C-alpha atoms as a printed R data frame, in Angstrom:
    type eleno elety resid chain resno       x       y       z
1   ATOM     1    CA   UNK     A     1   0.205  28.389 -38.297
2   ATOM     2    CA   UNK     A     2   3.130  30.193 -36.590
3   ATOM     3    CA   UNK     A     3   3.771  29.068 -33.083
4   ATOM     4    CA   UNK     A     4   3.169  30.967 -30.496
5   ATOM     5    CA   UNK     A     5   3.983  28.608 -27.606
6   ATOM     6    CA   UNK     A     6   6.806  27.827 -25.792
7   ATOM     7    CA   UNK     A     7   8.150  25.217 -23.689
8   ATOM     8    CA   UNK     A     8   9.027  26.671 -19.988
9   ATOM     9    CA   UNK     A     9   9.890  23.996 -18.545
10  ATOM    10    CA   UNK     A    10  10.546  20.152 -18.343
11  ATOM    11    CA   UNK     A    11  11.282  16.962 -16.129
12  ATOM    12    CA   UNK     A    12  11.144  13.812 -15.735
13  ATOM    13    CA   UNK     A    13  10.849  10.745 -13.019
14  ATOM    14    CA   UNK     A    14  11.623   6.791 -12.734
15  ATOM    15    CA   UNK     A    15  10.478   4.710 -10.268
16  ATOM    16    CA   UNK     A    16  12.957   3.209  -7.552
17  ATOM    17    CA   UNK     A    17  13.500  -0.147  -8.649
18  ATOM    18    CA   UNK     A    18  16.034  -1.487 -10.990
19  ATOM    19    CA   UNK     A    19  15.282  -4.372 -13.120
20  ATOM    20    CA   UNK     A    20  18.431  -5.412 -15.075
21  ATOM    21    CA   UNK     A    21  19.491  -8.179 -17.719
22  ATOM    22    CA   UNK     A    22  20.918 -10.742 -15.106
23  ATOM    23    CA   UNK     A    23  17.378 -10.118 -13.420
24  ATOM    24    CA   UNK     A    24  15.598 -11.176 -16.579
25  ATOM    25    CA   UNK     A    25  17.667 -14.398 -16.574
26  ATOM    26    CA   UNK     A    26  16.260 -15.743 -13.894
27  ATOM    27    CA   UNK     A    27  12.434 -15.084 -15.206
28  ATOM    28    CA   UNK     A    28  12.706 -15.797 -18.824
29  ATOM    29    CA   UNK     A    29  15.124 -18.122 -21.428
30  ATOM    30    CA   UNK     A    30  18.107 -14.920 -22.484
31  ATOM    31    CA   UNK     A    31  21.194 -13.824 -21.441
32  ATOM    32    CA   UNK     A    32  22.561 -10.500 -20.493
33  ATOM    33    CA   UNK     A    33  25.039 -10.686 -23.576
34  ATOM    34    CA   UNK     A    34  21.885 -11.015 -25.935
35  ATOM    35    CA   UNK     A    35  19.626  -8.749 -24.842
36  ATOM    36    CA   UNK     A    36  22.801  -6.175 -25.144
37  ATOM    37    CA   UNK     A    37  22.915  -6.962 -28.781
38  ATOM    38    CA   UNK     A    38  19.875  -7.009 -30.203
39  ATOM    39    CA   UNK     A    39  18.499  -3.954 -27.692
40  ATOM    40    CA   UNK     A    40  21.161  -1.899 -26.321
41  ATOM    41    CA   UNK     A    41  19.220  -2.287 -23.171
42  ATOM    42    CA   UNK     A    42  20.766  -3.161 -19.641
43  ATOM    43    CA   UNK     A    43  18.318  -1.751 -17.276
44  ATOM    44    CA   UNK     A    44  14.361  -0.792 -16.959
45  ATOM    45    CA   UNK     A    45  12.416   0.901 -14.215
46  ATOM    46    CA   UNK     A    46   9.668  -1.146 -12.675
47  ATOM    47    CA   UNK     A    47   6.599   0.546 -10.966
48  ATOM    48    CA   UNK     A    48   5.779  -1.138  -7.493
49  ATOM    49    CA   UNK     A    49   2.161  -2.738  -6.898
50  ATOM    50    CA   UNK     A    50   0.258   0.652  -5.981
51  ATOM    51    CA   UNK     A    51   2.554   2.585  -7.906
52  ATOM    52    CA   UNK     A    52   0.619   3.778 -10.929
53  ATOM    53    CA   UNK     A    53   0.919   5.967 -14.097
54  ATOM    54    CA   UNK     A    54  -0.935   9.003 -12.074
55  ATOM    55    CA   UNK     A    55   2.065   8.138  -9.350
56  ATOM    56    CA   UNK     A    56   5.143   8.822 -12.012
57  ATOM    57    CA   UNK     A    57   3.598  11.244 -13.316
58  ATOM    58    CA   UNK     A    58   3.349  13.894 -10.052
59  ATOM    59    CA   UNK     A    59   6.570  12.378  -9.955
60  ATOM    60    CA   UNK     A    60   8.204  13.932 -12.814
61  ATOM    61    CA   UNK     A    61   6.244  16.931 -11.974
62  ATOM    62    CA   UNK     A    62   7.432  17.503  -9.507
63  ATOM    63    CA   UNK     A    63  10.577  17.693 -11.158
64  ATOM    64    CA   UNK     A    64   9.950  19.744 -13.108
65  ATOM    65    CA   UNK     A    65   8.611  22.289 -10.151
66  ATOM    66    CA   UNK     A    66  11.733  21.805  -7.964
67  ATOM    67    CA   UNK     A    67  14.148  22.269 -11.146
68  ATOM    68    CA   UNK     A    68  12.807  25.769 -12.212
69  ATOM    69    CA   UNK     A    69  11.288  26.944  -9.290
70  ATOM    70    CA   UNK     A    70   7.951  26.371 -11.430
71  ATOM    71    CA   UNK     A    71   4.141  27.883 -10.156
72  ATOM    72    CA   UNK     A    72   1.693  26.143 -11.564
73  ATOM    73    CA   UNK     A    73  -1.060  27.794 -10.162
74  ATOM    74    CA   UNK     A    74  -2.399  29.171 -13.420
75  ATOM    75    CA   UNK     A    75  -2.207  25.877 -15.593
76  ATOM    76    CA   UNK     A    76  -5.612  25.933 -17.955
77  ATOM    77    CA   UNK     A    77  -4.860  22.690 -19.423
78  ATOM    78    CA   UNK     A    78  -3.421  18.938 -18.229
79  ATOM    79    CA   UNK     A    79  -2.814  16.931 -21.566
80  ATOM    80    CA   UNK     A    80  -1.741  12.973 -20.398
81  ATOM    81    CA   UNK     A    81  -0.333  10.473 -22.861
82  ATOM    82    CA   UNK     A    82  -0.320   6.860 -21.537
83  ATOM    83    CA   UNK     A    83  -1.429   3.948 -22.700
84  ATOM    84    CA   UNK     A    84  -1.455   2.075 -19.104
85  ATOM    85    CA   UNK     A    85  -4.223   4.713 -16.994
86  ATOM    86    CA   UNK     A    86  -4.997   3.478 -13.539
87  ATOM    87    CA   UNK     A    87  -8.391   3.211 -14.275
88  ATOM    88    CA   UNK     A    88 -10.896   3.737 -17.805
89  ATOM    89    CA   UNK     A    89 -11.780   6.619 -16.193
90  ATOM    90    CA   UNK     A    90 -11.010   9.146 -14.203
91  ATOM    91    CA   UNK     A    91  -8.517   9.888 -16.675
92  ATOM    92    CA   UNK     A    92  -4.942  10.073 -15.261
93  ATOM    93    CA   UNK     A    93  -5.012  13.958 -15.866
94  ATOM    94    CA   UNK     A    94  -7.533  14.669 -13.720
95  ATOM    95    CA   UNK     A    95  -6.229  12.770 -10.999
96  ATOM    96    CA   UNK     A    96  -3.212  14.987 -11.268
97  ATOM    97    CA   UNK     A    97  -5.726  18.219 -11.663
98  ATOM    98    CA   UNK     A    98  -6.844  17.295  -8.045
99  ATOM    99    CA   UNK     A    99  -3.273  16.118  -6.808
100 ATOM   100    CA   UNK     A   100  -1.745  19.742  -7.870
101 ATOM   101    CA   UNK     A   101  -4.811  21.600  -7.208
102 ATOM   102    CA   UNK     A   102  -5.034  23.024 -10.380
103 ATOM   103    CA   UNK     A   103  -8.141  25.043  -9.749
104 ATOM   104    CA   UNK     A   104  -9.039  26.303 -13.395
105 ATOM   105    CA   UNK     A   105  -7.314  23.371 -15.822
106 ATOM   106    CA   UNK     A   106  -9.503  21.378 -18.013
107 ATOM   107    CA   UNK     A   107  -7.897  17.778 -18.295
108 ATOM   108    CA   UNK     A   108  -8.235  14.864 -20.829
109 ATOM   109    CA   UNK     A   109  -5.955  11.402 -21.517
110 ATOM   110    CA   UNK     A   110  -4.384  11.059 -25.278
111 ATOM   111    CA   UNK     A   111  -3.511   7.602 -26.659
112 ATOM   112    CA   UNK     A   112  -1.114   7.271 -29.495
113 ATOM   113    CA   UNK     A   113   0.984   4.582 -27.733
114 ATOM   114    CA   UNK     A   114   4.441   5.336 -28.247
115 ATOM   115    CA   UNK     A   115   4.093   8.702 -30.155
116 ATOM   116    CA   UNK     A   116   1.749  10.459 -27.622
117 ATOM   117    CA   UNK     A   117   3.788  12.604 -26.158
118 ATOM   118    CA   UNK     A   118   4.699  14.430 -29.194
119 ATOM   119    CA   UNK     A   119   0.599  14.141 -30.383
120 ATOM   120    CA   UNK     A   120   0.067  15.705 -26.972
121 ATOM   121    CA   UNK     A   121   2.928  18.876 -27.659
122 ATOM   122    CA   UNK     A   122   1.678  18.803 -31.627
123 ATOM   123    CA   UNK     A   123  -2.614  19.465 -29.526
124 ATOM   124    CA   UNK     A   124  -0.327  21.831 -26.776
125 ATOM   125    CA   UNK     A   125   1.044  23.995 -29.498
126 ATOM   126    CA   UNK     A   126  -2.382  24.712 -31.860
127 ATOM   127    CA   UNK     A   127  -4.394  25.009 -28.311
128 ATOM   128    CA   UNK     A   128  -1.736  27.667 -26.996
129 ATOM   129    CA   UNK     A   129  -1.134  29.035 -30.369
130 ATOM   130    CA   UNK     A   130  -4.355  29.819 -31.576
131 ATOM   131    CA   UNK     A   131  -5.094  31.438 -27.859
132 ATOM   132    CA   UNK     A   132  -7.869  29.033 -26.774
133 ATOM   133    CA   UNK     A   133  -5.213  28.011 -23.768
134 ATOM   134    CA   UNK     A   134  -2.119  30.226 -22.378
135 ATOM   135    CA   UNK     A   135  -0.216  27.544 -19.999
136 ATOM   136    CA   UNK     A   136  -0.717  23.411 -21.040
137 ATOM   137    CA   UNK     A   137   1.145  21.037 -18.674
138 ATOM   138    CA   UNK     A   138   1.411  18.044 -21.056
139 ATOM   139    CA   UNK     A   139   2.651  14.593 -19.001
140 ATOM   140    CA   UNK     A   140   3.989  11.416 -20.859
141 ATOM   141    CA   UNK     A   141   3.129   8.535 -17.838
142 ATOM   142    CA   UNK     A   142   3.492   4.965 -18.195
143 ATOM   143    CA   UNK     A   143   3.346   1.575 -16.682
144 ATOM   144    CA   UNK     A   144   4.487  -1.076 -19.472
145 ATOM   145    CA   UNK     A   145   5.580  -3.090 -16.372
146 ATOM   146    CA   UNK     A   146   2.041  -4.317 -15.515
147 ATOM   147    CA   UNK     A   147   1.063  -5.085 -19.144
148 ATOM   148    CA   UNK     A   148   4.067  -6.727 -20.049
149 ATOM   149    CA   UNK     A   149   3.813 -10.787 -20.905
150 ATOM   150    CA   UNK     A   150   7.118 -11.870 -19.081
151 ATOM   151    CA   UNK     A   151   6.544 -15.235 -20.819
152 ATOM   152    CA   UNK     A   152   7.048 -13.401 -23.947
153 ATOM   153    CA   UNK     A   153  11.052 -13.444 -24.444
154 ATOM   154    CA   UNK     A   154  11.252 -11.187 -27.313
155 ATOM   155    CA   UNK     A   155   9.183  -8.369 -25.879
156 ATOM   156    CA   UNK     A   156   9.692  -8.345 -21.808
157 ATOM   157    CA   UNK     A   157  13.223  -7.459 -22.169
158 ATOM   158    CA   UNK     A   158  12.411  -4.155 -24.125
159 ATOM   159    CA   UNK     A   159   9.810  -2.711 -21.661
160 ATOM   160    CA   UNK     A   160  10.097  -0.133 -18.359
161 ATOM   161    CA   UNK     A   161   8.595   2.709 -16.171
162 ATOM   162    CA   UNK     A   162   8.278   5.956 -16.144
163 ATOM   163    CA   UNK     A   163   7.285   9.741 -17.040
164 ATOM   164    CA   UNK     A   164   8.197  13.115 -18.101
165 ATOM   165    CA   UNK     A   165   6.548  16.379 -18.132
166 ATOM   166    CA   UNK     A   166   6.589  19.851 -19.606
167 ATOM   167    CA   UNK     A   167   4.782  23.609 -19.781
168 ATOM   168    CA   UNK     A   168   4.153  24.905 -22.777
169 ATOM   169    CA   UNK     A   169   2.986  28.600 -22.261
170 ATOM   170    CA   UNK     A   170   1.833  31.655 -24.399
171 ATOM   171    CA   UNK     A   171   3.934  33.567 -26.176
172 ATOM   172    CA   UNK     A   172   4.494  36.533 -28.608
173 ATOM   173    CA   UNK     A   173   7.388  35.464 -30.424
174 ATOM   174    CA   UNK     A   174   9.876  33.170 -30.450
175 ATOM   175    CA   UNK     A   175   7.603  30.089 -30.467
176 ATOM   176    CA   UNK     A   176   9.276  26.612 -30.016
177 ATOM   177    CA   UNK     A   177   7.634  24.517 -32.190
178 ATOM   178    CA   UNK     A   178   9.176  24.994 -35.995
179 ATOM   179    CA   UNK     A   179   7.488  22.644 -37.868
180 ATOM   180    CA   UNK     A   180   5.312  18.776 -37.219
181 ATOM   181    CA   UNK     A   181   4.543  16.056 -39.801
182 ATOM   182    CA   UNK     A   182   2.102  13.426 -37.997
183 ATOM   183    CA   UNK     A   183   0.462  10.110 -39.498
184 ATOM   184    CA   UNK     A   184  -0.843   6.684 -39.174
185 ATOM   185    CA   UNK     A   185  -1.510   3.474 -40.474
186 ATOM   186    CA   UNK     A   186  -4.472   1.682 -38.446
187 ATOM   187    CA   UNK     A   187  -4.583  -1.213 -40.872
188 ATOM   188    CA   UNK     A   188  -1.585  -2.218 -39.154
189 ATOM   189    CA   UNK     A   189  -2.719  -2.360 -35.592
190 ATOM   190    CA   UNK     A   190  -2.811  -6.077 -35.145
191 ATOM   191    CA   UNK     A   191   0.887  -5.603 -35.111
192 ATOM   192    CA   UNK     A   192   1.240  -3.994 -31.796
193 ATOM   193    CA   UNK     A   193  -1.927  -4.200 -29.622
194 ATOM   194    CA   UNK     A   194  -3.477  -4.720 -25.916
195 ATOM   195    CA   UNK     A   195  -7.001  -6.220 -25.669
196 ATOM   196    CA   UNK     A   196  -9.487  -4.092 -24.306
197 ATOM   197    CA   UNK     A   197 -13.642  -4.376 -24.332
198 ATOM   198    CA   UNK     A   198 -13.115  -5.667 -27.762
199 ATOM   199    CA   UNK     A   199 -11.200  -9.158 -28.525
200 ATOM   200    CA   UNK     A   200 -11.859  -9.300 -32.494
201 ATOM   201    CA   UNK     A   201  -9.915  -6.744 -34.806
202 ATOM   202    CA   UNK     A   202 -11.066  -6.523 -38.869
203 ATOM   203    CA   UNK     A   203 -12.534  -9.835 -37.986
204 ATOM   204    CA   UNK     A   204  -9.731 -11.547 -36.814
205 ATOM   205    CA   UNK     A   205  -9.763 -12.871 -33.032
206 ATOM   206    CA   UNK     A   206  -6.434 -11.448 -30.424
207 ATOM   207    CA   UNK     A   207  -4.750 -12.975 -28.356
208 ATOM   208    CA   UNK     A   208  -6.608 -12.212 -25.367
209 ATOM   209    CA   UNK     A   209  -4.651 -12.083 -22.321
210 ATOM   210    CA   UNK     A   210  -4.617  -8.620 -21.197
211 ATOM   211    CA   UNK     A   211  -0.855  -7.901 -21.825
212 ATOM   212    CA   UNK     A   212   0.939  -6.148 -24.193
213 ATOM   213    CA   UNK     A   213   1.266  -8.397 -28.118
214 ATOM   214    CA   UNK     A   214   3.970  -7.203 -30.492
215 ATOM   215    CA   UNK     A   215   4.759  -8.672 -33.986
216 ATOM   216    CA   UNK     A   216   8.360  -7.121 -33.567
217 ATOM   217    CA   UNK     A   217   9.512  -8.418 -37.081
218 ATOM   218    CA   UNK     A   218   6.165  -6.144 -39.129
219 ATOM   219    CA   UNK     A   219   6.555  -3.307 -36.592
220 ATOM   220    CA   UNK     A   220  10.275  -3.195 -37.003
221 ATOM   221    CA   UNK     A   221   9.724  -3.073 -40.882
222 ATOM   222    CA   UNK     A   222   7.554  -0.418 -40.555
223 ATOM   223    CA   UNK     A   223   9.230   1.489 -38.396
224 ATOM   224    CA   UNK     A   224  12.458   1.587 -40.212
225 ATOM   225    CA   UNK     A   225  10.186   2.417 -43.647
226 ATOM   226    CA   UNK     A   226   7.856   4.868 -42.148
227 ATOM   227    CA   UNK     A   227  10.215   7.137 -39.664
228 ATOM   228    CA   UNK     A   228  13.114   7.444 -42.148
229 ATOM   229    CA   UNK     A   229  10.268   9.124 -44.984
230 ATOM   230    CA   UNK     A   230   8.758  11.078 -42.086
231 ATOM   231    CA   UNK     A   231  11.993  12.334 -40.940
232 ATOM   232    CA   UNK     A   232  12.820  13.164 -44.422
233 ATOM   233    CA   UNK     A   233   9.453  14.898 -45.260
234 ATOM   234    CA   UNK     A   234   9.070  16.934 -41.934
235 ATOM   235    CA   UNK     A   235  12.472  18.454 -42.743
236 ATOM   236    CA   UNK     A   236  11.500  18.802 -46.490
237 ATOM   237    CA   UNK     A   237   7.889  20.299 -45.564
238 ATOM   238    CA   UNK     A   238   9.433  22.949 -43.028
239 ATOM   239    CA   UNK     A   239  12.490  23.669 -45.263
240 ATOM   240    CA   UNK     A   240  15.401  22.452 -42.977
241 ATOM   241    CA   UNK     A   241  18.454  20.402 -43.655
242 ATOM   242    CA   UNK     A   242  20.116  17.450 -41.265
243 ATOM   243    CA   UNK     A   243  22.915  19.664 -40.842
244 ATOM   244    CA   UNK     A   244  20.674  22.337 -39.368
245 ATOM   245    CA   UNK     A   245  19.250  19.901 -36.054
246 ATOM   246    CA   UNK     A   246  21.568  19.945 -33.672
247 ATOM   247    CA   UNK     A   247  19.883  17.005 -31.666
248 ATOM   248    CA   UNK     A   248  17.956  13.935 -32.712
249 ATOM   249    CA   UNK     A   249  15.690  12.132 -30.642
250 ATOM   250    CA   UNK     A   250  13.410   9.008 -31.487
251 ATOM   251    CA   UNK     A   251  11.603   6.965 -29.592
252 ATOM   252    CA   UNK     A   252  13.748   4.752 -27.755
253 ATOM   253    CA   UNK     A   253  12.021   1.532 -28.972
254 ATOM   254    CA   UNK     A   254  15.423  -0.464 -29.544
255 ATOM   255    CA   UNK     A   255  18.824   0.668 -30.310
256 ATOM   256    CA   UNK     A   256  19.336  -1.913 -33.679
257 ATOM   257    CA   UNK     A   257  15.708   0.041 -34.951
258 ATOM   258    CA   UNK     A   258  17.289   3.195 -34.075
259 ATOM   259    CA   UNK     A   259  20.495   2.416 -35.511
260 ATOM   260    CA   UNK     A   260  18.965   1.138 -38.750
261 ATOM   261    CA   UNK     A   261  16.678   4.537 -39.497
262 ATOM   262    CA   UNK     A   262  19.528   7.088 -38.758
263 ATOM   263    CA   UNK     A   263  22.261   4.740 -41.016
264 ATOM   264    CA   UNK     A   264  19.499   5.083 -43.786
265 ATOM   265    CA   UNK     A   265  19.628   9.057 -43.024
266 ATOM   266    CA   UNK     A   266  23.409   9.192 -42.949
267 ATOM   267    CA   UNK     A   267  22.930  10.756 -39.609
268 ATOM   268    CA   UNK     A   268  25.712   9.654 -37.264
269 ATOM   269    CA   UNK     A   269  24.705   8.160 -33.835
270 ATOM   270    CA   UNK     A   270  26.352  11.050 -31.644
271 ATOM   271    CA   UNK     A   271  23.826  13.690 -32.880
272 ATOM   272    CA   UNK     A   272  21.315  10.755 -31.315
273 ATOM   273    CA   UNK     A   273  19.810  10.948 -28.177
274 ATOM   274    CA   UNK     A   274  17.859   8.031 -26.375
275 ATOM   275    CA   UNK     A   275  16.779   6.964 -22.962
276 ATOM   276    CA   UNK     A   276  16.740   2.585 -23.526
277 ATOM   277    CA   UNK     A   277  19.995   1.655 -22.216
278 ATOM   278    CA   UNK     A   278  19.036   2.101 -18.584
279 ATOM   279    CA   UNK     A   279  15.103   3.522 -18.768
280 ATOM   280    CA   UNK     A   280  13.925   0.480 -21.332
281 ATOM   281    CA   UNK     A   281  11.018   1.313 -24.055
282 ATOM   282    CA   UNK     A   282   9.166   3.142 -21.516
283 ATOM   283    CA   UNK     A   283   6.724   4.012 -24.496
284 ATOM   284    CA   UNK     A   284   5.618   7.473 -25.007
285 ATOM   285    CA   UNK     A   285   7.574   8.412 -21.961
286 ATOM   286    CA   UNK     A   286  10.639   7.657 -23.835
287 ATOM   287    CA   UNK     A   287  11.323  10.926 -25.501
288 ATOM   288    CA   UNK     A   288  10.229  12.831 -22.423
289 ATOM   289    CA   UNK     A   289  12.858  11.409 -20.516
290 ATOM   290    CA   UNK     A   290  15.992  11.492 -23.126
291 ATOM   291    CA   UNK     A   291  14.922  15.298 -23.384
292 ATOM   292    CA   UNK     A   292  15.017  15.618 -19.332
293 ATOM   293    CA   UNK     A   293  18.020  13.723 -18.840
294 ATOM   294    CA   UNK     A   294  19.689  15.730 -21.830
295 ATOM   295    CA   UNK     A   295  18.675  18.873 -20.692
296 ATOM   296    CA   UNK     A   296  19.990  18.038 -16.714
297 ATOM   297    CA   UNK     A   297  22.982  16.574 -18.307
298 ATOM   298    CA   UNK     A   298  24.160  19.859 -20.312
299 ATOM   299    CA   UNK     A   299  23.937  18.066 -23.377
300 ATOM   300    CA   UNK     A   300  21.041  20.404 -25.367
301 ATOM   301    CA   UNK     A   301  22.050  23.929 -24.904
302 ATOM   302    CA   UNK     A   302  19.814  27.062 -25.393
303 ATOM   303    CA   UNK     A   303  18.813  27.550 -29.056
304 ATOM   304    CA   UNK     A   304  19.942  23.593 -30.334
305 ATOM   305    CA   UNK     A   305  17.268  22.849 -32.597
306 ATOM   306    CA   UNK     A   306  15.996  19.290 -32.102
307 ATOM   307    CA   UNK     A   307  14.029  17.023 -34.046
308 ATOM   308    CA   UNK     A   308  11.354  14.910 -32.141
309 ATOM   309    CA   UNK     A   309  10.092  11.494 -33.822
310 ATOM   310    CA   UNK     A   310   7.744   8.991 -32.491
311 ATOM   311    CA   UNK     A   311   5.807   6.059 -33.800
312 ATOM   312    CA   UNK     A   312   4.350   2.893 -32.230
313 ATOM   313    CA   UNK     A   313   0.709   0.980 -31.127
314 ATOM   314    CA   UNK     A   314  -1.832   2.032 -33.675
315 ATOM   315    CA   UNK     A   315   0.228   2.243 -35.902
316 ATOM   316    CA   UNK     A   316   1.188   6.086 -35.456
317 ATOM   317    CA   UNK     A   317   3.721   8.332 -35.511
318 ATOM   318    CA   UNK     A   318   4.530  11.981 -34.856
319 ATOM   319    CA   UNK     A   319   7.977  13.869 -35.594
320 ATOM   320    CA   UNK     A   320   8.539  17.720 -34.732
321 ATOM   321    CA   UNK     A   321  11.498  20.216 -35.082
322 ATOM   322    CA   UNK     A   322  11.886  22.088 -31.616
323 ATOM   323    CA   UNK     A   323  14.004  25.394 -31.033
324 ATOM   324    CA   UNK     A   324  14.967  24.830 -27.123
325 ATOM   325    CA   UNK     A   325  14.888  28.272 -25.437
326 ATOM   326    CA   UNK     A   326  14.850  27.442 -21.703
C-alpha cells in the first residue's frame, strides 16, 4: 500500500532527575568506568513517585505543541506504546484523551516492548493511509525506573525514563513512510519478560518479583542475528541501498549491541543515531527521543531518509524507512 500519511510533527520529554554512573555505585557492585564500556551509558532519567508514563507522555506533548505551534483539536486517534501503564486499565491513551481534551479521538495502549513505537507508526500509517483515520497522535511513554530490579547489576545500569510523541496526518502525496518489515519470535519470550496475572510461561515457572528479567547474553544473540537480516531485508523488500539512508536509528538498547549489528552491515557509526548515553534504554521511547533530539539538534534535515529499527520483550521487532518532510 502507498502511504498516504505523514508525520507533522514530533517531540519528546525526560523527567527532571538525573541518575548517573557514580549514582549507581553507591546502590549496586560497578563502577562508572565499566558501565562506560560495556553500555556507552553515563546517565538515565528517573520518573519521581507520582510521576507516571501518562505524566511523560503530556510531557513530550507538549513538546511537540509548543515546538510547531501544533492544534490538536481534530486528533481522531491516540495510539500509546508502553510497557509500564499506570494502571491495567484506563489505558494511558485515554488518560491523555481526557488530559488534551481530545473530543472525537478513539484511544488504545500497544505493547511490543521495545519496538512499539515503530508497531504504533507501522498501525498509524495503514489507519491514515487507507482513510479510516486523518490525524493519529502516536506517544512512546515509559517508566523502566519502577520495574527495574536494582539488585540486578547487569540490567539496572541500562534502564531510564521517558517519552516522545508524533502526528501523523492525511495526505495526498508525498507520504512518509517508504517501506516496513515487522516480526517476532514469541518462543523466545522467557528471555526478556515482566510477570503479570500469569507466573508460568510454556510450562516453565518466572521469576516472580514484579520487575523487569533479562537473559542479556540470548537477547543480545538475537538481537545482533535478527536486526542485521531485518535491516538487510527491509532495504532488499523496498528496493533501497545503505548508501541511500541518510540516518540510522536503532533502539538504543546498548551501544556494544549497536556497535556489533551496524559493524556486521559495514555501516559506519556516524550515520548512527541513539539516545543511551545520557537517556538510558528508555525502551520503546528510545527511538522517539534520538529522532526529537536529532531533529532539535539540526542533525536530520528535510528530505534525509531514515531507517527506523526496533526489537525487544516478546521477542519483536519492527524496522521502517522514513522520508522526513517537516
Amino acid at each position: 500500500m502507498e502511504s498516504k500519511a505523514k508525520i507533522t510533527a514530533i517531540g519528546g520529554y525526560v523527567p527532571e532527575r538525573i541518575m548517573t554512573n557514580q549514582d549507581l555505585e553507591q546502590i549496586v557492585d560497578t563502577s562508572d568506568e565499566w558501565i562506560v564500556r560495556r553500555t556507552g551509558m553515563k546517565e538515565r532519567r528517573i520518573a519521581g513517585p507520582e510521576e507516571f508514563a501518562s505524566d511523560l507522555a503530556c510531557g513530550a506533548i507538549r513538546d511537540l505543541v509548543k515546538r510547531y505551534s501544533f492544534d490538536l483539536s481534530d486528533v481522531d486517534l491516540v495510539i500509546v506504546s508502553t510497557t509500564t501503564p499506570d494502571y491495567g486499565f484506563p489505558s494511558v491513551a485515554a488518560m491523555i484523551q481526557a488530559a488534551f481534551h481530545l473530543e472525537h479521538a478513539g484511544a488504545f495502549d500497544l505493547s511490543a516492548a521495545c519496538a512499539g513505537f515503530e508497531y504504533a507508526l507501522h498501525v498509524a500509517n495503514g489507519l491514515v493511509s487507507s482513510g479510516l483515520n486523518r490525524k493519529v497522535l502516536v506517544v512512546a511513554a515509559e517508566t523502566m525506573s519502577k520495574v527495574t530490579d536494582y539488585t540486578d547489576r547487569t540490567t539496572c545500569v541500562l534502564l531510564g525514563d521517558g517519552a516522545g510523541a508524533a502526528v501523523i496526518e492525511q495526505t495526498e502525496s508525498n507520504g512518509s513512510f517508504l517501506g516496513a518489515y515487522m516480526g517476532a519470535d514469541g518462543s523466545l519470550g522467557k528471555a526478556l519478560y515482566r510477570t503479570g496475572l500469569s507466573t508460568v510461561m510454556n510450562g516453565e515457572v518466572l521469576i516472580n518479583t514484579g520487575k523487569m528479567v533479562q537473559n542479556g547474553r540470548e537477547v543480545y544473540k538475537w538481537a545482533v542475528k535478527t536486526v542485521t537480516t531485518g535491516i538487510q531485508k527491509l532495504l532488499e523488500e523496498n528496493e533501497f541501498q545503505f548508501s541511500d539512508i541518510d540516518w540510522f536509528i536503532p533502539h538504543s538498547a546498548n551501544l556494544r549491541l549497536i556497535e556489533a549489528i551496524f559493524e556486521r552491515l559495514n555501516v559506519p557509526m556516524d550515520k548512527v543515531l541513539y539516545s543511551l548515553e545520557y537517556y538510558g534504554n528508555t525502551s520503546s521511547a528510545s527511538i522517539a527521543l534520538s529522532l526529537s533530539e536529532a531533529v532539535k539538534n539540526g542533525k536530520i534535515k528535510k528530505n534525509d531518509r531514515l531507517l527506523l529499527y526496533g526489537f525487544g520483550g516478546g521477542l519483536c521487532h519492527c524496522g521502517q524507512i522514513i522520508k522526513w518532510d517537516l
